[in-house]
Amino acid sequence: MKKTLLLLTLLISTHLSLFAQIPTAIQCTLTIDQISEVQPFNVDHPSQEETRDIASDIFTELAAVYDLVNQGNSAGLTSHLEAIQLSVDAAILLGMNYSMFQADLDFIETLN
């Protein structure tokens, strides 16, 4: 009986630790303004507006991805993952620093 309880406790704690490792919310904690400030160009640079739009789009799509993952619904992920990739491609083309999203991008790589 003691072995069964010990095994059950070990099994439950292992499952709980696995759930703790899965991000359930956006990992990037910067605001749009803070993201604008860490760009390689001045705050007054014309590319700042596009930077803000890209960051906003990434936040929106990441929120949708995390919501779907938290609900256990992987059916609707594809369109959001594609939109994130398009935003990352636009960021690269613009020369935007998007490293603040790296933890989130690493997580969504595991979903592919």
C-alpha positions as YAML, in Angstrom:
chain: A
units: angstrom
residues:
- id: 1
  name: MET
  ca: [0.00, 0.00, 0.00]
- id: 2
  name: LYS
  ca: [2.81, 2.42, 0.88]
- id: 3
  name: LYS
  ca: [4.55, 1.68, -2.43]
- id: 4
  name: THR
  ca: [1.36, 2.43, -4.33]
- id: 5
  name: LEU
  ca: [0.85, 5.75, -2.55]
- id: 6
  name: LEU
  ca: [4.49, 6.68, -3.08]
- id: 7
  name: LEU
  ca: [4.26, 5.80, -6.76]
- id: 8
  name: LEU
  ca: [1.04, 7.78, -7.13]
- id: 9
  name: THR
  ca: [2.58, 10.81, -5.41]
- id: 10
  name: LEU
  ca: [5.66, 10.61, -7.62]
- id: 11
  name: LEU
  ca: [3.52, 10.34, -10.73]
- id: 12
  name: ILE
  ca: [1.38, 13.35, -9.80]
- id: 13
  name: SER
  ca: [4.39, 15.51, -8.91]
- id: 14
  name: THR
  ca: [6.06, 14.61, -12.21]
- id: 15
  name: HIS
  ca: [2.96, 15.64, -14.15]
- id: 16
  name: LEU
  ca: [2.68, 18.90, -12.22]
- id: 17
  name: SER
  ca: [6.31, 19.74, -12.91]
- id: 18
  name: LEU
  ca: [5.78, 19.14, -16.63]
- id: 19
  name: PHE
  ca: [2.81, 21.52, -16.64]
- id: 20
  name: ALA
  ca: [4.88, 24.14, -14.82]
- id: 21
  name: GLN
  ca: [7.42, 24.13, -17.66]
- id: 22
  name: ILE
  ca: [4.88, 24.98, -20.35]
- id: 23
  name: PRO
  ca: [4.48, 28.74, -20.74]
- id: 24
  name: THR
  ca: [0.87, 29.80, -20.40]
- id: 25
  name: ALA
  ca: [1.28, 33.49, -21.18]
- id: 26
  name: ILE
  ca: [3.44, 35.79, -23.27]
- id: 27
  name: GLN
  ca: [7.01, 35.74, -21.98]
- id: 28
  name: CYS
  ca: [7.93, 39.20, -23.29]
- id: 29
  name: THR
  ca: [7.25, 41.70, -20.52]
- id: 30
  name: LEU
  ca: [8.19, 44.87, -22.41]
- id: 31
  name: THR
  ca: [5.61, 47.40, -23.51]
- id: 32
  name: ILE
  ca: [5.37, 48.69, -27.07]
- id: 33
  name: ASP
  ca: [7.10, 51.92, -25.94]
- id: 34
  name: GLN
  ca: [9.93, 49.98, -24.32]
- id: 35
  name: ILE
  ca: [10.35, 47.91, -27.47]
- id: 36
  name: SER
  ca: [10.57, 51.14, -29.48]
- id: 37
  name: GLU
  ca: [13.30, 52.43, -27.18]
- id: 38
  name: VAL
  ca: [15.59, 49.42, -27.73]
- id: 39
  name: GLN
  ca: [15.59, 49.65, -31.50]
- id: 40
  name: PRO
  ca: [18.80, 50.33, -33.43]
- id: 41
  name: PHE
  ca: [17.33, 53.57, -34.81]
- id: 42
  name: ASN
  ca: [16.17, 56.77, -33.11]
- id: 43
  name: VAL
  ca: [12.71, 57.12, -31.60]
- id: 44
  name: ASP
  ca: [11.93, 59.77, -34.25]
- id: 45
  name: HIS
  ca: [13.03, 57.52, -37.11]
- id: 46
  name: PRO
  ca: [10.27, 56.82, -39.68]
- id: 47
  name: SER
  ca: [10.65, 53.07, -39.10]
- id: 48
  name: GLN
  ca: [9.47, 53.41, -35.51]
- id: 49
  name: GLU
  ca: [5.81, 53.39, -36.52]
- id: 50
  name: GLU
  ca: [6.31, 50.17, -38.44]
- id: 51
  name: THR
  ca: [8.25, 48.75, -35.47]
- id: 52
  name: ARG
  ca: [5.32, 49.52, -33.19]
- id: 53
  name: ASP
  ca: [2.90, 47.89, -35.63]
- id: 54
  name: ILE
  ca: [5.03, 44.75, -35.93]
- id: 55
  name: ALA
  ca: [5.41, 44.45, -32.14]
- id: 56
  name: SER
  ca: [1.69, 44.95, -31.69]
- id: 57
  name: ASP
  ca: [0.92, 42.29, -34.30]
- id: 58
  name: ILE
  ca: [3.31, 39.84, -32.63]
- id: 59
  name: PHE
  ca: [1.70, 40.47, -29.22]
- id: 60
  name: THR
  ca: [-1.78, 39.93, -30.68]
- id: 61
  name: GLU
  ca: [-0.85, 36.69, -32.41]
- id: 62
  name: LEU
  ca: [1.10, 35.36, -29.43]
- id: 63
  name: ALA
  ca: [-1.89, 36.02, -27.17]
- id: 64
  name: ALA
  ca: [-4.08, 34.02, -29.54]
- id: 65
  name: VAL
  ca: [-1.55, 31.16, -29.66]
- id: 66
  name: TYR
  ca: [-1.24, 30.98, -25.87]
- id: 67
  name: ASP
  ca: [-5.04, 31.07, -25.50]
- id: 68
  name: LEU
  ca: [-5.42, 28.15, -27.91]
- id: 69
  name: VAL
  ca: [-2.61, 26.18, -26.27]
- id: 70
  name: ASN
  ca: [-4.07, 26.76, -22.81]
- id: 71
  name: GLN
  ca: [-7.43, 25.48, -24.07]
- id: 72
  name: GLY
  ca: [-5.75, 22.43, -25.59]
- id: 73
  name: ASN
  ca: [-6.92, 23.47, -29.05]
- id: 74
  name: SER
  ca: [-4.18, 23.00, -31.61]
- id: 75
  name: ALA
  ca: [-6.53, 23.12, -34.60]
- id: 76
  name: GLY
  ca: [-6.47, 26.90, -34.96]
- id: 77
  name: LEU
  ca: [-2.76, 27.46, -34.44]
- id: 78
  name: THR
  ca: [-1.59, 27.39, -38.05]
- id: 79
  name: SER
  ca: [-2.92, 30.79, -39.11]
- id: 80
  name: HIS
  ca: [-1.50, 32.47, -36.00]
- id: 81
  name: LEU
  ca: [1.89, 30.81, -36.40]
- id: 82
  name: GLU
  ca: [2.01, 31.92, -40.03]
- id: 83
  name: ALA
  ca: [1.11, 35.49, -39.02]
- id: 84
  name: ILE
  ca: [3.89, 35.49, -36.42]
- id: 85
  name: GLN
  ca: [6.36, 34.28, -39.04]
- id: 86
  name: LEU
  ca: [5.28, 37.05, -41.41]
- id: 87
  name: SER
  ca: [5.79, 39.61, -38.63]
- id: 88
  name: VAL
  ca: [9.23, 38.22, -37.81]
- id: 89
  name: ASP
  ca: [10.15, 38.35, -41.51]
- id: 90
  name: ALA
  ca: [9.00, 41.99, -41.62]
- id: 91
  name: ALA
  ca: [11.05, 42.74, -38.50]
- id: 92
  name: ILE
  ca: [14.16, 41.23, -40.09]
- id: 93
  name: LEU
  ca: [13.60, 43.19, -43.28]
- id: 94
  name: LEU
  ca: [13.20, 46.40, -41.29]
- id: 95
  name: GLY
  ca: [16.27, 45.74, -39.15]
- id: 96
  name: MET
  ca: [14.15, 45.66, -36.02]
- id: 97
  name: ASN
  ca: [15.43, 44.24, -32.75]
- id: 98
  name: TYR
  ca: [12.86, 41.58, -31.89]
- id: 99
  name: SER
  ca: [15.01, 39.61, -29.42]
- id: 100
  name: MET
  ca: [12.59, 40.39, -26.59]
- id: 101
  name: PHE
  ca: [10.23, 37.84, -28.15]
- id: 102
  name: GLN
  ca: [12.86, 35.07, -28.29]
- id: 103
  name: ALA
  ca: [11.43, 32.98, -25.43]
- id: 104
  name: ASP
  ca: [8.00, 33.12, -27.07]
- id: 105
  name: LEU
  ca: [9.42, 32.27, -30.49]
- id: 106
  name: ASP
  ca: [11.32, 29.35, -28.98]
- id: 107
  name: PHE
  ca: [8.08, 28.10, -27.45]
- id: 108
  name: ILE
  ca: [6.10, 28.30, -30.67]
- id: 109
  name: GLU
  ca: [8.91, 26.44, -32.45]
- id: 110
  name: THR
  ca: [8.02, 23.47, -30.25]
- id: 111
  name: LEU
  ca: [4.46, 23.62, -31.58]
- id: 112
  name: ASN
  ca: [5.46, 23.10, -35.22]
...
